[in-house]
Amino acid sequence: MSVLSVDGSGPVLVVRARTRSLAPAPCTGCGTPSGWCHSRYVRRLGDTSLGDRAVLVELSVRRLYCENTTCAKVTFAEQVPGLTVRYQWRTPLLQRVVEAAGVLLAGRGGARMLRVLNVTLSRCTVLSQLMRMPLPALVIPRVLGVDDFALYGGTYGTLLVDATTRLPLTLWEGRDAEQLSRWLREHPGVEIVCRDGSLAYRQGISAGALEAVQVSDRSHMWQGLSRRVQDIATAHRSCLPEALPPAEEAGPEPAEVATEDAAADTRAGQHARGLFQAVHTLTDTGRSYSAVARELGLDRKTVRKYARARTWQEVMRRPPRKPSTLDPYRDYLQQRWDEGEHNAMVLHEELRSKGYLGHYQRVKMALAPLRRGLPLDQPRARPPSPRETARWITTHPDRRGLHVADRLHRLLAHCPELKRAHDLVRRFAAMLHNRDAAPLPAWLDALSHSGLPPLAGIAGSLREDQHAVAQGISTTYSSGVNEGRITDVKLQKRLMAGRAGVPLLRHRVVLIAHLRRRYTDGPTTAPR
């Protein structure tokens, strides 16, 4: 052994060895053993580092004559099992390290990690070694998961997953029916296919595996129903303030009136009142928001805001302030202000002695209305947003807090449309909970005759896919495995800065899943 420096890259441990002269070696062409030596030459092999030193193996090997006269090879180089591989400058151990770095970290990240291990390779070499790795032999799954994912821009891809072993099978660019049907015809034997409500996937499965049972994922159905409920809440936005508790008689209403009266005399208040009247004059005639925006020279969102407001004060009013750590001390601030203490720094120090941990700036901003002759800004309850209302309706009643249950009860008592949507959602939730698809036809009829256009629209799409929807409700199969694998695909895309082509992405997604499985205790199977 000896230690030397190569190109100033640091100390390299050199190991010199030679093969035995009389030991026969099998021919690499026909496998016939031969000990007839032609010559010798030195092979230089990189090996895994030893401590902080790179290792270089200088191995003297023989070139032998093949003693089989029918073999196409005249001479061949002997190979040392576990140490040499034909046409390779690295030992099998180092080659596995390079391949693992490429699978886990791709080109640039893999090259940096190998540099830490005293192995100097370029990112292109790491990617080249990665793409040379063969993909695992494809086993036809009994239960197949199909889902799409965003590839780049407006382009989508398709990912296939074995729902039993939870391992990805392949992926490709596009999400059309022809590609999926072709893959299913080339790989017969799939019995069950889990998918979302995509029409393209439905047609592709029917064309490629007619006997396979299609299962529509229940999480996608629930998500689609939730979006329709949000659309209904948006259409009845004027009802949402009814969820708030009734105002107390001795509440801060006089402060509201005083603030609005003061705002009416301001320049901004006069502008808002004139704009409110102009917008409502045009929208009350039935004209669209876009037409009104073009005529008044306003943005469409501004026209929509003024058209949805019931009074001009709603446009002027600031959004309800969220609760803050200063709220318990506002009465004390008002008391000290009335006593003549108007210094924000002094008041902040007094509050700190009482346990207030907030910043001085918050106290200063709280005193600003008092300096203008206005009362302190008190926290006001704000009506729920359409998204929040949809979340209340889709949440199981046993999991709603008392605060939410009380507000939802008042809202549903005021708005019959939301009450109807709530009842239909609870009926569908009961079907999912009981895994009973028998009430599905009656529920779809109730959606169609509910008088709510968003629900009537989803009823049509579910009725076209009714068999797969019933399977999704009554069976345990779902696309949960697909969603987990798509999350992994997105992670691999980010590691490669989104610049990986489909072949490289396919290699990494498939190989990294098998690499992880190799180092776990055992395979995990999905419940049947």
Short mmCIF file of C-alpha atoms in Angstrom, two decimals:
data_model
loop_
_atom_site.label_atom_id
_atom_site.label_comp_id
_atom_site.label_asym_id
_atom_site.label_seq_id
_atom_site.Cartn_x
_atom_site.Cartn_y
_atom_site.Cartn_z
CA MET A 1 0.00 0.00 0.00
CA SER A 2 1.06 3.58 -0.52
CA VAL A 3 -0.37 7.07 -0.12
CA LEU A 4 -0.10 9.65 -2.88
CA SER A 5 -1.85 12.81 -4.05
CA VAL A 6 -3.67 12.91 -7.37
CA ASP A 7 -4.05 16.33 -9.01
CA GLY A 8 -3.85 17.99 -5.62
CA SER A 9 -7.27 16.58 -4.65
CA GLY A 10 -6.01 15.22 -1.32
CA PRO A 11 -4.42 12.02 -0.08
CA VAL A 12 -5.35 8.85 -1.96
CA LEU A 13 -4.78 5.40 -0.50
CA VAL A 14 -3.42 3.13 -3.28
CA VAL A 15 -3.79 -0.62 -2.92
CA ARG A 16 -1.68 -2.72 -5.31
CA ALA A 17 -2.57 -6.37 -5.94
CA ARG A 18 -2.28 -9.07 -8.63
CA THR A 19 -4.20 -12.21 -9.48
CA ARG A 20 -2.77 -15.71 -9.19
CA SER A 21 -0.78 -16.86 -12.21
CA LEU A 22 -1.91 -20.50 -12.33
CA ALA A 23 -5.57 -20.19 -11.38
CA PRO A 24 -7.87 -20.79 -14.39
CA ALA A 25 -10.52 -18.18 -15.21
CA PRO A 26 -13.75 -18.64 -17.19
CA CYS A 27 -13.98 -17.10 -20.65
CA THR A 28 -16.31 -14.08 -20.75
CA GLY A 29 -17.68 -15.31 -24.09
CA CYS A 30 -18.34 -19.03 -23.68
CA GLY A 31 -17.49 -19.70 -20.03
CA THR A 32 -14.77 -22.27 -20.73
CA PRO A 33 -12.03 -22.19 -18.01
CA SER A 34 -8.59 -21.30 -19.25
CA GLY A 35 -5.16 -20.80 -17.67
CA TRP A 36 -3.23 -20.03 -20.89
CA CYS A 37 -1.83 -16.55 -20.23
CA HIS A 38 -1.41 -14.08 -23.06
CA SER A 39 -0.18 -11.05 -21.09
CA ARG A 40 -0.87 -8.87 -18.06
CA TYR A 41 -2.08 -5.30 -17.60
CA VAL A 42 -3.01 -3.06 -14.66
CA ARG A 43 -6.61 -2.04 -14.00
CA ARG A 44 -7.24 1.02 -11.82
CA LEU A 45 -10.47 0.78 -9.84
CA GLY A 46 -12.02 3.36 -7.58
CA ASP A 47 -13.33 2.03 -4.27
CA THR A 48 -15.24 3.46 -1.32
CA SER A 49 -13.21 5.80 0.85
CA LEU A 50 -11.36 4.69 3.96
CA GLY A 51 -11.78 7.34 6.63
CA ASP A 52 -11.06 10.67 4.93
CA ARG A 53 -8.99 9.12 2.15
CA ALA A 54 -10.09 8.05 -1.30
CA VAL A 55 -9.11 4.50 -2.25
CA LEU A 56 -7.60 3.47 -5.59
CA VAL A 57 -7.05 -0.24 -6.34
CA GLU A 58 -4.28 -1.00 -8.86
CA LEU A 59 -5.00 -4.60 -9.84
CA SER A 60 -2.72 -6.57 -12.17
CA VAL A 61 -4.88 -9.01 -14.13
CA ARG A 62 -4.14 -11.49 -16.90
CA ARG A 63 -5.33 -11.58 -20.47
CA LEU A 64 -5.91 -15.24 -21.34
CA TYR A 65 -6.38 -17.24 -24.50
CA CYS A 66 -9.72 -18.99 -24.90
CA GLU A 67 -9.04 -22.71 -25.37
CA ASN A 68 -12.44 -23.28 -27.01
CA THR A 69 -11.81 -23.19 -30.75
CA THR A 70 -15.47 -22.53 -31.52
CA CYS A 71 -15.61 -19.41 -29.31
CA ALA A 72 -15.71 -16.07 -31.08
CA LYS A 73 -13.22 -14.62 -28.59
CA VAL A 74 -9.52 -15.26 -29.04
CA THR A 75 -8.42 -13.63 -25.80
CA PHE A 76 -10.28 -12.32 -22.79
CA ALA A 77 -9.51 -10.45 -19.57
CA GLU A 78 -10.08 -12.31 -16.34
CA GLN A 79 -12.59 -10.89 -13.87
CA VAL A 80 -12.32 -11.02 -10.08
CA PRO A 81 -15.77 -11.68 -8.55
CA GLY A 82 -16.82 -8.92 -6.15
CA LEU A 83 -14.01 -6.62 -7.28
CA THR A 84 -14.16 -6.10 -11.04
CA VAL A 85 -16.90 -5.75 -13.64
CA ARG A 86 -16.30 -5.58 -17.40
CA TYR A 87 -15.75 -2.07 -18.77
CA GLN A 88 -16.15 -0.48 -15.32
CA TRP A 89 -13.63 1.70 -13.47
CA ARG A 90 -15.33 1.28 -10.09
CA THR A 91 -15.73 -1.64 -7.74
CA PRO A 92 -19.27 -3.05 -7.37
CA LEU A 93 -19.47 -1.58 -3.87
CA LEU A 94 -18.64 1.94 -5.06
CA GLN A 95 -20.94 1.51 -8.05
CA ARG A 96 -23.84 0.77 -5.72
CA VAL A 97 -23.02 3.90 -3.71
CA VAL A 98 -23.00 6.02 -6.90
CA GLU A 99 -26.30 4.54 -8.05
CA ALA A 100 -27.93 5.08 -4.65
CA ALA A 101 -26.78 8.72 -4.60
CA GLY A 102 -28.24 9.22 -8.07
CA VAL A 103 -31.55 7.62 -7.14
CA LEU A 104 -31.95 9.57 -3.90
CA LEU A 105 -30.50 12.97 -4.84
CA ALA A 106 -30.39 13.06 -8.67
CA GLY A 107 -27.44 14.59 -10.54
CA ARG A 108 -26.26 17.73 -8.82
CA GLY A 109 -27.22 16.69 -5.30
CA GLY A 110 -25.78 13.21 -5.83
CA ALA A 111 -22.47 14.63 -7.07
CA ARG A 112 -22.23 16.85 -3.98
CA MET A 113 -22.93 13.96 -1.64
CA LEU A 114 -20.34 11.78 -3.39
CA ARG A 115 -17.81 14.59 -3.05
CA VAL A 116 -18.35 14.40 0.72
CA LEU A 117 -17.53 10.69 0.44
CA ASN A 118 -14.28 11.51 -1.43
CA VAL A 119 -15.70 10.37 -4.77
CA THR A 120 -15.35 13.02 -7.47
CA LEU A 121 -17.92 12.64 -10.25
CA SER A 122 -19.79 15.19 -12.33
CA ARG A 123 -23.56 15.49 -12.21
CA CYS A 124 -23.79 14.21 -15.79
CA THR A 125 -21.89 11.06 -14.83
CA VAL A 126 -24.19 10.46 -11.86
CA LEU A 127 -27.26 10.85 -14.08
CA SER A 128 -25.70 8.56 -16.68
CA GLN A 129 -25.13 5.83 -14.09
CA LEU A 130 -28.69 6.32 -12.84
CA MET A 131 -30.24 5.91 -16.29
CA ARG A 132 -28.18 2.75 -16.88
CA MET A 133 -29.87 1.04 -13.94
CA PRO A 134 -32.58 -1.39 -15.10
CA LEU A 135 -36.07 -0.91 -13.72
CA PRO A 136 -37.46 -3.75 -11.57
CA ALA A 137 -39.39 -6.42 -13.40
CA LEU A 138 -43.03 -5.33 -13.67
CA VAL A 139 -45.50 -7.57 -11.85
CA ILE A 140 -49.09 -7.28 -13.06
CA PRO A 141 -51.08 -5.95 -10.09
CA ARG A 142 -54.45 -7.28 -9.07
CA VAL A 143 -55.54 -3.83 -7.83
CA LEU A 144 -54.28 -0.89 -9.90
CA GLY A 145 -54.35 2.76 -8.88
CA VAL A 146 -54.53 5.45 -11.58
CA ASP A 147 -54.21 9.18 -10.96
CA ASP A 148 -52.90 12.30 -12.67
CA PHE A 149 -50.36 14.87 -11.51
CA ALA A 150 -49.14 18.26 -12.74
CA LEU A 151 -45.98 17.74 -14.75
CA TYR A 152 -45.13 21.30 -15.79
CA GLY A 153 -47.16 24.31 -16.86
CA GLY A 154 -50.50 23.10 -18.18
CA THR A 155 -49.18 19.61 -18.91
CA TYR A 156 -50.25 16.67 -16.79
CA GLY A 157 -48.94 13.14 -16.37
CA THR A 158 -50.38 9.77 -15.37
CA LEU A 159 -49.06 7.62 -12.53
CA LEU A 160 -49.85 3.92 -12.10
CA VAL A 161 -49.47 2.35 -8.64
CA ASP A 162 -49.83 -1.22 -7.40
CA ALA A 163 -52.45 -0.69 -4.69
CA THR A 164 -51.49 -3.95 -2.95
CA THR A 165 -47.72 -3.42 -2.61
CA ARG A 166 -48.03 0.41 -2.70
CA LEU A 167 -45.18 0.58 -5.22
CA PRO A 168 -45.27 2.78 -8.34
CA LEU A 169 -45.26 0.90 -11.63
CA THR A 170 -44.71 3.57 -14.27
CA LEU A 171 -45.65 7.07 -15.30
CA TRP A 172 -45.96 8.94 -18.58
CA GLU A 173 -46.80 12.36 -19.95
CA GLY A 174 -50.46 12.98 -20.70
CA ARG A 175 -53.72 11.76 -19.22
CA ASP A 176 -55.68 10.63 -22.27
CA ALA A 177 -57.67 7.42 -22.57
CA GLU A 178 -55.60 5.91 -25.42
CA GLN A 179 -52.35 5.64 -23.47
CA LEU A 180 -54.06 4.02 -20.48
CA SER A 181 -56.01 1.55 -22.59
CA ARG A 182 -52.84 0.59 -24.49
CA TRP A 183 -50.98 -0.12 -21.23
CA LEU A 184 -53.86 -2.23 -19.92
CA ARG A 185 -54.00 -4.25 -23.15
CA GLU A 186 -50.25 -4.88 -22.99
CA HIS A 187 -50.49 -5.95 -19.32
CA PRO A 188 -53.63 -8.07 -18.95
CA GLY A 189 -54.71 -9.40 -15.57
CA VAL A 190 -55.81 -6.26 -13.70
CA GLU A 191 -59.02 -7.01 -11.79
CA ILE A 192 -59.76 -3.74 -9.93
CA VAL A 193 -58.85 -0.16 -10.91
CA CYS A 194 -59.08 2.73 -8.43
CA ARG A 195 -59.39 6.16 -10.04
CA ASP A 196 -60.93 9.59 -9.65
CA GLY A 197 -63.97 10.79 -11.58
CA SER A 198 -62.01 11.53 -14.76
CA LEU A 199 -63.93 10.73 -17.95
CA ALA A 200 -60.69 10.01 -19.84
CA TYR A 201 -59.56 7.39 -17.33
CA ARG A 202 -63.03 5.86 -17.27
CA GLN A 203 -63.01 5.44 -21.05
CA GLY A 204 -59.42 4.18 -21.08
CA ILE A 205 -60.13 1.47 -18.50
CA SER A 206 -63.31 0.39 -20.31
CA ALA A 207 -61.39 0.08 -23.59
CA GLY A 208 -58.29 -1.65 -22.19
CA ALA A 209 -59.68 -3.87 -19.41
CA LEU A 210 -63.39 -4.35 -19.92
CA GLU A 211 -63.70 -6.99 -17.21
CA ALA A 212 -61.94 -4.88 -14.55
CA VAL A 213 -64.08 -3.40 -11.77
CA GLN A 214 -63.75 0.39 -11.62
CA VAL A 215 -63.79 2.09 -8.22
CA SER A 216 -64.35 5.84 -7.98
CA ASP A 217 -62.36 7.30 -5.09
CA ARG A 218 -64.62 8.46 -2.25
CA SER A 219 -62.25 11.22 -1.16
CA HIS A 220 -62.52 12.82 -4.61
CA MET A 221 -66.31 12.52 -4.46
CA TRP A 222 -66.38 14.15 -1.02
CA GLN A 223 -64.05 16.91 -2.21
CA GLY A 224 -66.24 17.59 -5.24
CA LEU A 225 -69.36 17.73 -3.06
CA SER A 226 -67.63 20.16 -0.68
CA ARG A 227 -66.78 22.49 -3.56
CA ARG A 228 -70.44 22.49 -4.65
CA VAL A 229 -71.51 23.38 -1.11
CA GLN A 230 -69.04 26.25 -1.16
CA ASP A 231 -70.56 27.45 -4.43
CA ILE A 232 -74.00 27.42 -2.80
CA ALA A 233 -72.69 29.38 0.19
CA THR A 234 -71.13 31.91 -2.20
CA ALA A 235 -74.45 32.34 -4.01
CA HIS A 236 -76.14 33.00 -0.65
CA ARG A 237 -73.41 35.17 0.80
CA SER A 238 -75.98 37.68 2.05
CA CYS A 239 -77.29 35.02 4.48
CA LEU A 240 -73.94 34.36 6.12
CA PRO A 241 -74.06 37.30 8.60
CA GLU A 242 -77.13 35.62 10.14
CA ALA A 243 -74.76 33.08 11.69
CA LEU A 244 -73.51 35.77 14.09
CA PRO A 245 -75.14 35.96 17.54
CA PRO A 246 -77.64 38.79 17.99
CA ALA A 247 -76.05 42.06 19.08
CA GLU A 248 -76.48 42.99 22.73
CA GLU A 249 -78.56 46.04 23.52
CA ALA A 250 -75.73 47.59 25.51
CA GLY A 251 -73.05 46.52 23.04
CA PRO A 252 -70.66 48.74 21.12
CA GLU A 253 -73.32 49.79 18.59
CA PRO A 254 -73.15 53.52 19.47
CA ALA A 255 -69.44 53.41 18.68
CA GLU A 256 -70.29 51.92 15.28
CA VAL A 257 -72.79 54.66 14.58
CA ALA A 258 -70.36 57.35 15.69
CA THR A 259 -67.65 55.97 13.46
CA GLU A 260 -69.95 55.76 10.42
CA ASP A 261 -71.29 59.28 11.01
CA ALA A 262 -67.73 60.59 11.17
CA ALA A 263 -66.85 58.71 7.97
CA ALA A 264 -69.86 60.15 6.11
CA ASP A 265 -68.36 63.64 6.23
CA THR A 266 -64.96 62.55 4.96
CA ARG A 267 -63.84 62.72 1.36
CA ALA A 268 -63.52 58.95 1.17
CA GLY A 269 -67.03 58.51 2.56
CA GLN A 270 -68.54 60.84 -0.03
CA HIS A 271 -66.70 58.99 -2.81
CA ALA A 272 -67.88 55.59 -1.55
CA ARG A 273 -71.49 56.78 -1.25
CA GLY A 274 -71.50 58.17 -4.80
CA LEU A 275 -69.88 55.05 -6.22
CA PHE A 276 -72.32 52.81 -4.35
CA GLN A 277 -75.28 54.65 -5.84
CA ALA A 278 -73.82 54.57 -9.36
CA VAL A 279 -73.10 50.86 -9.28
CA HIS A 280 -76.50 49.91 -7.87
CA THR A 281 -78.28 52.14 -10.38
CA LEU A 282 -76.76 50.07 -13.22
CA THR A 283 -76.76 46.61 -11.65
CA ASP A 284 -80.40 46.88 -10.57
CA THR A 285 -81.34 47.02 -14.25
CA GLY A 286 -79.88 43.54 -14.75
CA ARG A 287 -76.60 44.48 -16.37
CA SER A 288 -73.57 42.29 -15.77
CA TYR A 289 -70.62 43.27 -13.58
CA SER A 290 -68.34 43.39 -16.63
CA ALA A 291 -70.62 45.78 -18.50
CA VAL A 292 -70.92 48.08 -15.48
CA ALA A 293 -67.14 47.99 -15.01
CA ARG A 294 -66.57 49.05 -18.64
CA GLU A 295 -69.07 51.91 -18.41
CA LEU A 296 -67.78 53.30 -15.09
CA GLY A 297 -64.10 52.61 -15.80
CA LEU A 298 -63.70 50.40 -12.74
CA ASP A 299 -62.25 46.99 -12.10
CA ARG A 300 -64.78 44.17 -12.16
CA LYS A 301 -63.85 43.17 -8.59
CA THR A 302 -64.61 46.70 -7.39
CA VAL A 303 -68.02 46.62 -9.07
CA ARG A 304 -68.75 43.24 -7.51
CA LYS A 305 -67.79 44.52 -4.05
CA TYR A 306 -70.11 47.53 -4.28
CA ALA A 307 -72.94 45.51 -5.86
CA ARG A 308 -72.90 42.92 -3.08
CA ALA A 309 -72.86 45.53 -0.31
CA ARG A 310 -76.24 46.41 1.21
CA THR A 311 -75.14 49.88 2.32
CA TRP A 312 -72.24 52.12 1.41
CA GLN A 313 -71.00 51.86 5.01
CA GLU A 314 -70.20 48.17 4.42
CA VAL A 315 -67.67 49.20 1.78
CA MET A 316 -66.13 51.81 4.06
CA ARG A 317 -66.03 49.59 7.11
CA ARG A 318 -62.74 47.93 7.78
CA PRO A 319 -62.77 44.13 8.02
CA PRO A 320 -63.48 42.93 11.54
CA ARG A 321 -60.35 42.92 13.60
CA LYS A 322 -59.09 39.58 14.83
CA PRO A 323 -58.69 39.06 18.58
CA SER A 324 -55.31 40.10 19.96
CA THR A 325 -53.37 39.83 23.18
CA LEU A 326 -54.27 43.46 23.95
CA ASP A 327 -58.03 42.84 24.20
CA PRO A 328 -58.08 42.05 27.96
CA TYR A 329 -56.39 45.40 28.66
CA ARG A 330 -58.58 47.71 26.52
CA ASP A 331 -60.84 48.71 29.41
CA TYR A 332 -57.76 49.70 31.42
CA LEU A 333 -56.46 51.75 28.47
CA GLN A 334 -59.81 53.56 28.22
CA GLN A 335 -59.76 54.23 31.95
CA ARG A 336 -56.22 55.63 31.93
CA TRP A 337 -57.00 57.75 28.86
CA ASP A 338 -60.01 59.25 30.63
CA GLU A 339 -57.75 60.00 33.61
CA GLY A 340 -55.48 62.05 31.33
CA GLU A 341 -52.64 59.68 30.58
CA HIS A 342 -52.07 59.92 26.79
CA ASN A 343 -48.45 58.75 26.53
CA ALA A 344 -48.32 55.38 24.73
CA MET A 345 -44.88 54.54 26.15
CA VAL A 346 -46.05 55.05 29.73
CA LEU A 347 -49.22 53.04 29.13
CA HIS A 348 -47.18 50.23 27.56
CA GLU A 349 -44.97 50.03 30.64
CA GLU A 350 -48.04 49.95 32.91
CA LEU A 351 -49.53 47.11 30.85
CA ARG A 352 -46.28 45.16 31.01
CA SER A 353 -46.42 45.34 34.80
CA LYS A 354 -49.90 43.80 34.57
CA GLY A 355 -48.68 40.87 32.43
CA TYR A 356 -49.01 42.20 28.87
CA LEU A 357 -46.29 40.69 26.66
CA GLY A 358 -47.08 42.47 23.38
CA HIS A 359 -45.12 45.14 21.55
CA TYR A 360 -45.31 48.87 22.20
CA GLN A 361 -46.44 49.47 18.61
CA ARG A 362 -49.68 47.58 19.22
CA VAL A 363 -50.50 49.86 22.16
CA LYS A 364 -49.69 52.92 20.06
CA MET A 365 -52.00 51.77 17.25
CA ALA A 366 -54.78 51.00 19.74
CA LEU A 367 -54.66 54.59 21.03
CA ALA A 368 -54.87 56.12 17.53
CA PRO A 369 -58.72 56.25 17.44
CA LEU A 370 -58.77 57.97 20.84
CA ARG A 371 -56.47 60.70 19.52
CA ARG A 372 -58.97 61.38 16.70
CA GLY A 373 -61.87 61.61 19.11
CA LEU A 374 -63.17 58.14 18.26
CA PRO A 375 -63.76 55.25 20.69
CA LEU A 376 -61.38 52.33 21.04
CA ASP A 377 -61.56 49.79 18.25
CA GLN A 378 -63.38 46.85 19.78
CA PRO A 379 -63.11 43.33 18.29
CA ARG A 380 -66.19 42.48 16.26
CA ALA A 381 -67.41 39.08 15.18
CA ARG A 382 -67.17 38.62 11.44
CA PRO A 383 -69.53 36.48 9.37
CA PRO A 384 -68.17 33.17 8.11
CA SER A 385 -66.76 32.98 4.62
CA PRO A 386 -68.30 30.61 2.05
CA ARG A 387 -65.33 28.29 2.46
CA GLU A 388 -65.73 28.28 6.23
CA THR A 389 -69.45 27.65 5.89
CA ALA A 390 -68.78 24.67 3.61
CA ARG A 391 -66.36 23.30 6.19
CA TRP A 392 -68.99 23.61 8.91
CA ILE A 393 -71.55 21.74 6.82
CA THR A 394 -69.20 18.92 5.79
CA THR A 395 -67.86 18.38 9.33
CA HIS A 396 -69.48 15.57 11.30
CA PRO A 397 -71.90 16.98 13.92
CA ASP A 398 -70.05 15.19 16.73
CA ARG A 399 -66.83 16.97 15.79
CA ARG A 400 -68.26 20.49 15.70
CA GLY A 401 -67.49 22.74 18.60
CA LEU A 402 -70.28 24.41 20.56
CA HIS A 403 -69.39 27.76 18.99
CA VAL A 404 -69.62 26.36 15.44
CA ALA A 405 -72.76 24.32 16.15
CA ASP A 406 -74.56 27.38 17.54
CA ARG A 407 -73.66 29.56 14.55
CA LEU A 408 -74.48 26.87 12.01
CA HIS A 409 -77.88 26.29 13.65
CA ARG A 410 -78.76 29.99 13.30
CA LEU A 411 -77.54 30.06 9.70
CA LEU A 412 -79.49 26.98 8.62
CA ALA A 413 -82.62 28.27 10.33
CA HIS A 414 -82.41 31.46 8.26
CA CYS A 415 -81.34 30.02 4.86
CA PRO A 416 -83.45 27.08 3.56
CA GLU A 417 -81.09 26.48 0.63
CA LEU A 418 -78.12 25.88 2.89
CA LYS A 419 -80.34 23.74 5.15
CA ARG A 420 -81.25 21.60 2.14
CA ALA A 421 -77.60 21.28 1.13
CA HIS A 422 -76.65 20.34 4.71
CA ASP A 423 -79.23 17.53 4.82
CA LEU A 424 -78.05 16.11 1.50
CA VAL A 425 -74.42 16.20 2.60
CA ARG A 426 -75.24 14.36 5.82
CA ARG A 427 -77.11 11.67 3.84
CA PHE A 428 -74.05 11.09 1.66
CA ALA A 429 -71.80 11.03 4.73
CA ALA A 430 -74.01 8.34 6.25
CA MET A 431 -73.62 6.22 3.12
CA LEU A 432 -69.83 6.52 3.32
CA HIS A 433 -69.79 5.74 7.05
CA ASN A 434 -72.02 2.66 6.72
CA ARG A 435 -70.45 1.56 3.39
CA ASP A 436 -73.97 1.18 2.06
CA ALA A 437 -74.62 2.23 -1.55
CA ALA A 438 -78.28 1.14 -1.57
CA PRO A 439 -79.61 4.70 -0.92
CA LEU A 440 -77.45 6.11 -3.75
CA PRO A 441 -80.15 6.25 -6.51
CA ALA A 442 -82.64 8.00 -4.22
CA TRP A 443 -79.93 10.41 -3.08
CA LEU A 444 -79.01 11.27 -6.68
CA ASP A 445 -82.69 11.95 -7.44
CA ALA A 446 -82.82 14.24 -4.40
CA LEU A 447 -79.79 16.13 -5.70
CA SER A 448 -81.40 16.58 -9.11
CA HIS A 449 -84.65 17.91 -7.61
CA SER A 450 -83.04 20.00 -4.86
CA GLY A 451 -83.39 23.24 -6.77
CA LEU A 452 -79.69 23.93 -6.21
CA PRO A 453 -77.83 24.13 -9.57
CA PRO A 454 -74.39 23.14 -8.19
CA LEU A 455 -75.78 19.95 -6.66
CA ALA A 456 -77.88 19.17 -9.71
CA GLY A 457 -74.72 19.43 -11.84
CA ILE A 458 -72.74 16.98 -9.73
CA ALA A 459 -75.71 14.61 -9.68
CA GLY A 460 -75.48 14.24 -13.46
CA SER A 461 -71.78 13.36 -13.43
CA LEU A 462 -72.22 10.89 -10.57
CA ARG A 463 -75.17 9.20 -12.29
CA GLU A 464 -73.07 8.63 -15.42
CA ASP A 465 -70.46 6.86 -13.26
CA GLN A 466 -72.94 5.32 -10.83
CA HIS A 467 -71.49 1.78 -10.80
CA ALA A 468 -67.96 3.02 -9.93
CA VAL A 469 -69.41 5.43 -7.35
CA ALA A 470 -71.29 2.58 -5.69
CA GLN A 471 -68.07 0.53 -5.59
CA GLY A 472 -66.23 3.46 -4.01
CA ILE A 473 -68.89 3.75 -1.31
CA SER A 474 -69.27 0.06 -0.47
CA THR A 475 -65.68 -1.27 -0.81
CA THR A 476 -62.44 -0.53 1.04
CA TYR A 477 -60.48 0.31 -2.10
CA SER A 478 -59.50 3.92 -2.65
CA SER A 479 -56.89 6.15 -4.31
CA GLY A 480 -55.13 6.98 -1.05
CA VAL A 481 -52.01 5.11 -2.18
CA ASN A 482 -51.98 7.13 -5.40
CA GLU A 483 -52.16 10.43 -3.55
CA GLY A 484 -49.20 9.46 -1.38
CA ARG A 485 -47.13 8.50 -4.40
CA ILE A 486 -48.04 11.73 -6.21
CA THR A 487 -46.75 13.65 -3.20
CA ASP A 488 -43.48 11.77 -3.63
CA VAL A 489 -43.42 12.60 -7.36
CA LYS A 490 -43.75 16.30 -6.52
CA LEU A 491 -40.88 16.00 -4.06
CA GLN A 492 -38.62 14.42 -6.68
CA LYS A 493 -39.55 17.15 -9.16
CA ARG A 494 -38.57 19.85 -6.68
CA LEU A 495 -35.26 18.12 -5.94
CA MET A 496 -34.48 18.37 -9.67
CA ALA A 497 -35.72 21.98 -9.86
CA GLY A 498 -38.54 20.86 -12.17
CA ARG A 499 -36.13 20.29 -15.08
CA ALA A 500 -36.24 16.50 -15.23
CA GLY A 501 -37.62 14.82 -18.32
CA VAL A 502 -40.20 12.07 -18.08
CA PRO A 503 -37.69 9.17 -18.48
CA LEU A 504 -35.48 10.47 -15.64
CA LEU A 505 -38.48 11.20 -13.43
CA ARG A 506 -39.87 7.71 -14.08
CA HIS A 507 -36.54 6.11 -13.20
CA ARG A 508 -36.20 8.00 -9.94
CA VAL A 509 -39.81 7.56 -8.80
CA VAL A 510 -39.79 3.80 -9.41
CA LEU A 511 -36.27 3.09 -8.15
CA ILE A 512 -36.47 5.25 -5.03
CA ALA A 513 -39.63 3.43 -3.92
CA HIS A 514 -37.92 0.05 -4.28
CA LEU A 515 -34.78 1.37 -2.57
CA ARG A 516 -36.82 2.51 0.42
CA ARG A 517 -38.64 -0.83 0.52
CA ARG A 518 -35.30 -2.66 0.50
CA TYR A 519 -34.25 -0.97 3.75
CA THR A 520 -37.54 -1.39 5.60
CA ASP A 521 -38.43 -4.33 7.81
CA GLY A 522 -40.83 -5.79 5.30
CA PRO A 523 -43.39 -4.96 2.60
CA THR A 524 -46.62 -3.30 3.57
CA THR A 525 -49.78 -4.55 1.92
CA ALA A 526 -53.05 -2.76 1.58
CA PRO A 527 -56.12 -4.21 3.34
CA ARG A 528 -58.48 -6.19 1.20
#
